[in-house]
Amino acid sequence: MRNSALDIRGETLAAAERIRPHIRETPVERSVWLSAAGKCDVYLKLENLQTTGSFKLRGAANKLLSMREAERQRGIVTASSGNHAGAIAHLLHGFGWPGTIFVPEGASGSKVEMLRQLGADLRFHGLDCLETERFAKLNAEQSDRLFVSACDDPKIIGGQGTIGLELERQIDGIDTVFVPVGGGGLIAGIAGCLKSNDQGIEIVGCQPGASAVMYESVKAGRIVEMDSLPTLADGTAGGIEEGAIPLPICRDLVDRFVLVSEDEIKAAIRLVLLKHHTLVEGAAALSVASFLKTADRYEGKTVVLILSGAKISLETLRQVLA
């Protein structure tokens, strides 16, 4: 293993001290049903119960709190229509810092309304996330403000890695962790944190077959440009920027990937709701769907599934439950 994990561990330990007053240490819950299905011990890490409804608050808080006060007062710029935008808007509103959030022109009305309720300065540009992000970076440069990436930043990755520190305290003898993957910030942080202490822990990346950009890029050894099809796991959909930090970390530290279908994601959302009475979005359900697809590999093991967020729209939930 290369030294990626050791670097991330340091970022993660610093992040834990920095963000502790501003986040929840989310609980873990043993799943009797999933444990029986795999003849193993399965624990759910409930990041869907995190403040703002997603793990994204960890990285966003670490990044913004790491900045100099003068940088924050000039204002920050970011690009997202999902959980990262919600985390940034929550922090800007709570601390009274200025900032602008760029969202794609086709962003869902419910997400836009949520951001507006937090008083976010919203700007619309681009037809997809990559186009919006590139424009936001240009705007930040032209206005002498700092662009805050959703995943391509050591401070963001360090913040997400605090989940790993919590898991080390909460569960003994972890064998495998299933992690949803989009841009890779979450899995980079968790893998780097856990593998710095125990290289034997297996890290499994979970992606929708409809948008498996990280999987294809790791397999090819370079960033692969490909179209993403519509997916219930829209929080993980989209491309990867050239030079993105999470790609080499995923290459070095993620042991394998599991790709799941839309029907498997739908079934996992229903299962978590019916068996655990908790709501998860499509991206969060990837870990459950991926475990169920490969459960016969884990007899006698201790397995953790990261439930990364709860923001599923009423319209999508109706579709899933129909």
Short mmCIF file of C-alpha atoms in Angstrom, two decimals:
data_model
loop_
_atom_site.label_atom_id
_atom_site.label_comp_id
_atom_site.label_asym_id
_atom_site.label_seq_id
_atom_site.Cartn_x
_atom_site.Cartn_y
_atom_site.Cartn_z
CA MET A 1 0.00 0.00 0.00
CA ARG A 2 1.19 3.51 -0.76
CA ASN A 3 1.27 6.28 1.83
CA SER A 4 -2.13 7.79 0.93
CA ALA A 5 -3.76 6.35 4.05
CA LEU A 6 -1.18 7.87 6.41
CA ASP A 7 -1.71 11.35 4.96
CA ILE A 8 -5.48 11.04 5.19
CA ARG A 9 -5.28 9.80 8.79
CA GLY A 10 -3.59 13.05 9.80
CA GLU A 11 -6.19 15.13 7.97
CA THR A 12 -8.94 13.09 9.60
CA LEU A 13 -7.65 13.44 13.15
CA ALA A 14 -7.34 17.21 12.73
CA ALA A 15 -10.80 17.37 11.17
CA ALA A 16 -12.38 15.49 14.07
CA GLU A 17 -11.26 18.14 16.57
CA ARG A 18 -12.27 20.98 14.27
CA ILE A 19 -15.79 19.87 13.39
CA ARG A 20 -16.86 18.09 16.59
CA PRO A 21 -19.10 20.95 17.85
CA HIS A 22 -20.86 21.22 14.49
CA ILE A 23 -21.77 17.63 13.56
CA ARG A 24 -23.42 14.60 15.10
CA GLU A 25 -21.58 11.39 15.90
CA THR A 26 -24.08 9.22 14.09
CA PRO A 27 -25.15 5.89 15.58
CA VAL A 28 -24.58 2.40 14.25
CA GLU A 29 -27.36 -0.16 14.28
CA ARG A 30 -26.99 -3.92 13.94
CA SER A 31 -29.29 -5.23 11.22
CA VAL A 32 -30.83 -8.50 12.32
CA TRP A 33 -32.34 -9.07 8.86
CA LEU A 34 -29.17 -8.36 6.85
CA SER A 35 -27.04 -10.30 9.34
CA ALA A 36 -29.26 -13.33 8.82
CA ALA A 37 -29.15 -12.89 5.04
CA GLY A 38 -25.34 -13.00 5.03
CA LYS A 39 -24.78 -15.26 8.07
CA CYS A 40 -22.59 -12.47 9.47
CA ASP A 41 -22.78 -9.35 11.63
CA VAL A 42 -24.00 -6.39 9.60
CA TYR A 43 -24.03 -2.87 11.03
CA LEU A 44 -25.58 0.22 9.46
CA LYS A 45 -23.73 3.52 9.90
CA LEU A 46 -26.61 5.99 9.96
CA GLU A 47 -25.25 9.08 8.23
CA ASN A 48 -28.80 9.64 7.01
CA LEU A 49 -29.34 10.98 10.56
CA GLN A 50 -26.50 13.51 10.24
CA THR A 51 -27.38 17.20 10.52
CA THR A 52 -28.57 18.34 7.05
CA GLY A 53 -29.42 14.70 6.25
CA SER A 54 -26.08 13.67 4.77
CA PHE A 55 -22.41 12.93 5.50
CA LYS A 56 -21.49 15.95 3.35
CA LEU A 57 -21.64 18.28 6.36
CA ARG A 58 -18.43 16.71 7.72
CA GLY A 59 -16.24 17.66 4.77
CA ALA A 60 -17.89 21.02 4.18
CA ALA A 61 -17.49 22.03 7.83
CA ASN A 62 -13.86 20.95 7.88
CA LYS A 63 -13.06 22.92 4.75
CA LEU A 64 -14.80 26.14 5.77
CA LEU A 65 -13.49 26.05 9.34
CA SER A 66 -9.95 25.50 8.01
CA MET A 67 -10.06 28.69 5.96
CA ARG A 68 -8.64 32.00 7.15
CA GLU A 69 -11.25 34.48 8.35
CA ALA A 70 -10.32 36.90 5.58
CA GLU A 71 -10.99 34.18 2.99
CA ARG A 72 -14.37 33.40 4.50
CA GLN A 73 -15.36 37.05 4.60
CA ARG A 74 -14.52 37.46 0.91
CA GLY A 75 -17.02 34.70 0.30
CA ILE A 76 -16.88 31.17 -0.99
CA VAL A 77 -18.18 29.66 -4.22
CA THR A 78 -19.38 26.11 -4.75
CA ALA A 79 -21.32 24.07 -7.29
CA SER A 80 -23.90 21.45 -6.38
CA SER A 81 -27.63 20.88 -6.40
CA GLY A 82 -27.57 18.17 -3.77
CA ASN A 83 -26.20 17.32 -0.34
CA HIS A 84 -22.96 19.31 -0.67
CA ALA A 85 -24.96 22.44 -1.50
CA GLY A 86 -27.22 21.81 1.48
CA ALA A 87 -24.23 21.44 3.80
CA ILE A 88 -22.58 24.62 2.52
CA ALA A 89 -25.83 26.59 2.73
CA HIS A 90 -26.37 25.36 6.30
CA LEU A 91 -22.89 26.51 7.34
CA LEU A 92 -23.10 29.88 5.58
CA HIS A 93 -26.47 30.54 7.18
CA GLY A 94 -25.35 29.45 10.64
CA PHE A 95 -22.09 31.43 10.69
CA GLY A 96 -23.27 34.41 8.65
CA TRP A 97 -20.59 33.97 5.99
CA PRO A 98 -21.16 35.12 2.40
CA GLY A 99 -21.14 32.69 -0.49
CA THR A 100 -22.63 31.71 -3.83
CA ILE A 101 -23.92 28.30 -4.83
CA PHE A 102 -24.11 27.47 -8.53
CA VAL A 103 -26.66 24.83 -9.51
CA PRO A 104 -27.47 23.21 -12.87
CA GLU A 105 -30.40 24.71 -14.71
CA GLY A 106 -32.36 21.47 -14.41
CA ALA A 107 -31.97 21.10 -10.64
CA SER A 108 -35.02 19.70 -8.89
CA GLY A 109 -37.47 22.23 -7.53
CA SER A 110 -37.52 20.70 -4.05
CA LYS A 111 -33.73 20.95 -3.68
CA VAL A 112 -33.68 24.53 -4.95
CA GLU A 113 -36.46 25.49 -2.53
CA MET A 114 -34.54 23.96 0.38
CA LEU A 115 -31.46 26.01 -0.50
CA ARG A 116 -33.53 29.17 -0.80
CA GLN A 117 -35.04 28.58 2.65
CA LEU A 118 -31.50 28.68 4.04
CA GLY A 119 -30.96 32.06 2.38
CA ALA A 120 -28.46 30.78 -0.18
CA ASP A 121 -27.33 33.05 -3.01
CA LEU A 122 -28.20 30.75 -5.91
CA ARG A 123 -27.02 31.08 -9.51
CA PHE A 124 -28.12 28.79 -12.33
CA HIS A 125 -25.72 27.68 -15.04
CA GLY A 126 -25.08 24.57 -17.10
CA LEU A 127 -26.96 21.45 -18.01
CA ASP A 128 -24.95 19.03 -15.85
CA CYS A 129 -22.81 19.06 -12.72
CA LEU A 130 -19.44 19.17 -14.49
CA GLU A 131 -20.44 22.15 -16.64
CA THR A 132 -21.79 23.95 -13.59
CA GLU A 133 -18.63 23.23 -11.59
CA ARG A 134 -16.32 24.52 -14.30
CA PHE A 135 -18.29 27.75 -14.54
CA ALA A 136 -18.32 28.15 -10.75
CA LYS A 137 -14.52 27.73 -10.61
CA LEU A 138 -14.13 30.44 -13.24
CA ASN A 139 -16.45 32.73 -11.30
CA ALA A 140 -14.48 32.17 -8.09
CA GLU A 141 -11.22 33.00 -9.85
CA GLN A 142 -12.62 36.16 -11.42
CA SER A 143 -14.15 37.38 -8.14
CA ASP A 144 -11.12 36.49 -5.96
CA ARG A 145 -13.10 34.01 -3.90
CA LEU A 146 -12.28 30.44 -2.91
CA PHE A 147 -13.99 27.57 -4.72
CA VAL A 148 -15.02 24.72 -2.41
CA SER A 149 -15.19 21.36 -4.17
CA ALA A 150 -17.63 18.67 -3.14
CA CYS A 151 -14.92 15.98 -3.00
CA ASP A 152 -11.65 17.04 -4.65
CA ASP A 153 -9.93 18.59 -1.64
CA PRO A 154 -7.82 17.11 1.20
CA LYS A 155 -9.91 18.96 3.81
CA ILE A 156 -13.14 17.60 2.35
CA ILE A 157 -11.70 14.08 2.29
CA GLY A 158 -10.38 14.47 5.85
CA GLY A 159 -13.80 15.56 7.06
CA GLN A 160 -15.53 12.59 5.47
CA GLY A 161 -12.87 10.32 6.98
CA THR A 162 -14.10 11.15 10.48
CA ILE A 163 -16.74 8.49 9.85
CA GLY A 164 -13.87 5.99 9.99
CA LEU A 165 -12.72 7.28 13.38
CA GLU A 166 -16.24 6.85 14.74
CA LEU A 167 -16.48 3.32 13.37
CA GLU A 168 -13.22 2.38 15.13
CA ARG A 169 -14.79 3.43 18.44
CA GLN A 170 -18.21 1.94 17.78
CA ILE A 171 -17.49 -1.53 16.33
CA ASP A 172 -14.74 -4.04 17.19
CA GLY A 173 -13.09 -6.18 14.54
CA ILE A 174 -14.46 -4.67 11.33
CA ASP A 175 -13.73 -6.88 8.33
CA THR A 176 -15.44 -5.04 5.47
CA VAL A 177 -16.98 -1.61 4.84
CA PHE A 178 -19.35 -0.93 1.93
CA VAL A 179 -19.26 2.72 0.82
CA PRO A 180 -21.33 4.55 -1.85
CA VAL A 181 -19.10 6.16 -4.50
CA GLY A 182 -19.66 9.19 -6.69
CA GLY A 183 -16.75 11.60 -6.89
CA GLY A 184 -14.90 9.47 -4.34
CA GLY A 185 -14.44 11.86 -1.42
CA LEU A 186 -16.36 9.71 1.05
CA ILE A 187 -14.67 6.41 0.24
CA ALA A 188 -11.23 8.07 0.03
CA GLY A 189 -11.63 9.45 3.55
CA ILE A 190 -13.00 6.27 5.10
CA ALA A 191 -10.50 4.00 3.35
CA GLY A 192 -7.54 6.22 4.19
CA CYS A 193 -8.54 6.47 7.83
CA LEU A 194 -9.31 2.79 8.44
CA LYS A 195 -6.50 1.26 6.39
CA SER A 196 -3.88 3.39 8.14
CA ASN A 197 -4.74 1.41 11.28
CA ASP A 198 -5.60 -1.95 9.73
CA GLN A 199 -4.56 -2.74 6.17
CA GLY A 200 -6.63 -5.93 6.31
CA ILE A 201 -9.97 -4.12 6.33
CA GLU A 202 -11.70 -4.61 2.98
CA ILE A 203 -13.15 -1.45 1.42
CA VAL A 204 -15.88 -2.04 -1.16
CA GLY A 205 -16.97 0.75 -3.50
CA CYS A 206 -20.66 0.74 -4.41
CA GLN A 207 -21.89 2.35 -7.62
CA PRO A 208 -24.97 2.27 -9.85
CA GLY A 209 -24.37 0.46 -13.11
CA ALA A 210 -25.96 3.47 -14.78
CA SER A 211 -23.13 5.77 -13.64
CA ALA A 212 -19.99 3.79 -12.82
CA VAL A 213 -17.45 6.47 -13.71
CA MET A 214 -15.08 5.85 -10.78
CA TYR A 215 -15.12 2.09 -11.31
CA GLU A 216 -14.35 2.44 -15.01
CA SER A 217 -11.65 5.04 -14.30
CA VAL A 218 -9.90 2.89 -11.68
CA LYS A 219 -10.08 -0.08 -14.03
CA ALA A 220 -8.60 1.95 -16.90
CA GLY A 221 -5.97 3.69 -14.76
CA ARG A 222 -7.15 7.10 -15.97
CA ILE A 223 -10.24 9.28 -15.91
CA VAL A 224 -12.83 7.85 -18.27
CA GLU A 225 -15.39 10.19 -19.79
CA MET A 226 -18.74 8.48 -20.19
CA ASP A 227 -22.39 9.41 -20.22
CA SER A 228 -24.35 8.76 -17.05
CA LEU A 229 -27.82 7.31 -17.44
CA PRO A 230 -30.67 8.32 -15.11
CA THR A 231 -30.34 6.61 -11.73
CA LEU A 232 -32.11 6.56 -8.38
CA ALA A 233 -28.63 7.08 -6.91
CA ASP A 234 -28.42 10.54 -8.46
CA GLY A 235 -26.17 11.70 -5.62
CA THR A 236 -23.39 9.56 -7.10
CA ALA A 237 -23.98 10.36 -10.77
CA GLY A 238 -21.65 12.43 -12.95
CA GLY A 239 -18.09 12.63 -14.18
CA ILE A 240 -14.68 13.12 -12.55
CA GLU A 241 -12.50 16.19 -13.12
CA GLU A 242 -9.00 15.74 -14.55
CA GLY A 243 -6.45 15.48 -11.74
CA ALA A 244 -9.07 14.63 -9.11
CA ILE A 245 -7.46 13.64 -5.80
CA PRO A 246 -9.84 10.75 -4.96
CA LEU A 247 -9.00 8.73 -8.09
CA PRO A 248 -5.47 7.59 -7.07
CA ILE A 249 -6.70 6.99 -3.51
CA CYS A 250 -9.48 4.75 -4.82
CA ARG A 251 -6.95 2.99 -7.04
CA ASP A 252 -4.64 2.32 -4.08
CA LEU A 253 -7.09 1.64 -1.25
CA VAL A 254 -10.43 0.37 -2.59
CA ASP A 255 -10.30 -3.43 -2.76
CA ARG A 256 -13.16 -3.93 -5.18
CA PHE A 257 -16.29 -2.37 -6.62
CA VAL A 258 -19.84 -3.70 -6.87
CA LEU A 259 -22.20 -2.31 -9.51
CA VAL A 260 -25.95 -2.58 -8.90
CA SER A 261 -29.04 -2.16 -11.05
CA GLU A 262 -31.88 0.30 -10.58
CA ASP A 263 -34.17 -2.53 -9.44
CA GLU A 264 -31.59 -3.53 -6.81
CA ILE A 265 -31.36 0.07 -5.57
CA LYS A 266 -35.15 0.31 -5.40
CA ALA A 267 -35.38 -2.93 -3.43
CA ALA A 268 -32.71 -1.72 -0.98
CA ILE A 269 -34.55 1.56 -0.30
CA ARG A 270 -37.73 -0.41 0.42
CA LEU A 271 -35.88 -2.89 2.62
CA VAL A 272 -34.30 -0.22 4.83
CA LEU A 273 -37.66 1.51 5.22
CA LEU A 274 -39.60 -1.66 6.00
CA LYS A 275 -37.04 -3.47 8.18
CA HIS A 276 -35.37 -0.51 9.90
CA HIS A 277 -38.06 2.17 9.69
CA THR A 278 -35.56 4.70 8.41
CA LEU A 279 -35.50 6.63 5.15
CA VAL A 280 -32.52 6.63 2.79
CA GLU A 281 -31.87 8.17 -0.60
CA GLY A 282 -30.84 6.12 -3.62
CA ALA A 283 -27.12 6.79 -3.16
CA ALA A 284 -27.26 5.55 0.45
CA ALA A 285 -29.06 2.39 -0.62
CA LEU A 286 -26.09 1.43 -2.83
CA SER A 287 -24.24 -0.08 0.13
CA VAL A 288 -27.22 -2.25 1.08
CA ALA A 289 -27.85 -3.34 -2.51
CA SER A 290 -24.16 -4.15 -3.02
CA PHE A 291 -23.98 -6.21 0.17
CA LEU A 292 -27.09 -8.20 -0.74
CA LYS A 293 -25.67 -8.88 -4.19
CA THR A 294 -22.49 -10.39 -2.70
CA ALA A 295 -23.67 -11.53 0.76
CA ASP A 296 -22.45 -15.11 0.33
CA ARG A 297 -18.83 -13.84 0.57
CA TYR A 298 -19.21 -12.64 4.17
CA GLU A 299 -20.25 -15.56 6.35
CA GLY A 300 -18.83 -15.07 9.85
CA LYS A 301 -17.54 -11.57 9.08
CA THR A 302 -18.25 -8.16 10.62
CA VAL A 303 -19.58 -5.86 7.92
CA VAL A 304 -20.45 -2.14 7.92
CA LEU A 305 -22.78 -0.50 5.40
CA ILE A 306 -22.57 3.29 5.11
CA LEU A 307 -26.04 4.84 4.74
CA SER A 308 -24.81 8.14 3.39
CA GLY A 309 -27.93 10.30 3.27
CA ALA A 310 -31.70 10.64 3.60
CA LYS A 311 -32.71 13.18 0.96
CA ILE A 312 -35.13 11.32 -1.23
CA SER A 313 -37.93 13.33 -2.80
CA LEU A 314 -41.57 12.43 -2.21
CA GLU A 315 -41.97 11.84 -5.94
CA THR A 316 -39.06 9.38 -6.02
CA LEU A 317 -40.26 7.63 -2.87
CA ARG A 318 -43.68 7.11 -4.43
CA GLN A 319 -41.98 5.61 -7.48
CA VAL A 320 -39.95 3.25 -5.29
CA LEU A 321 -42.93 2.11 -3.23
CA ALA A 322 -45.36 1.74 -6.14
#
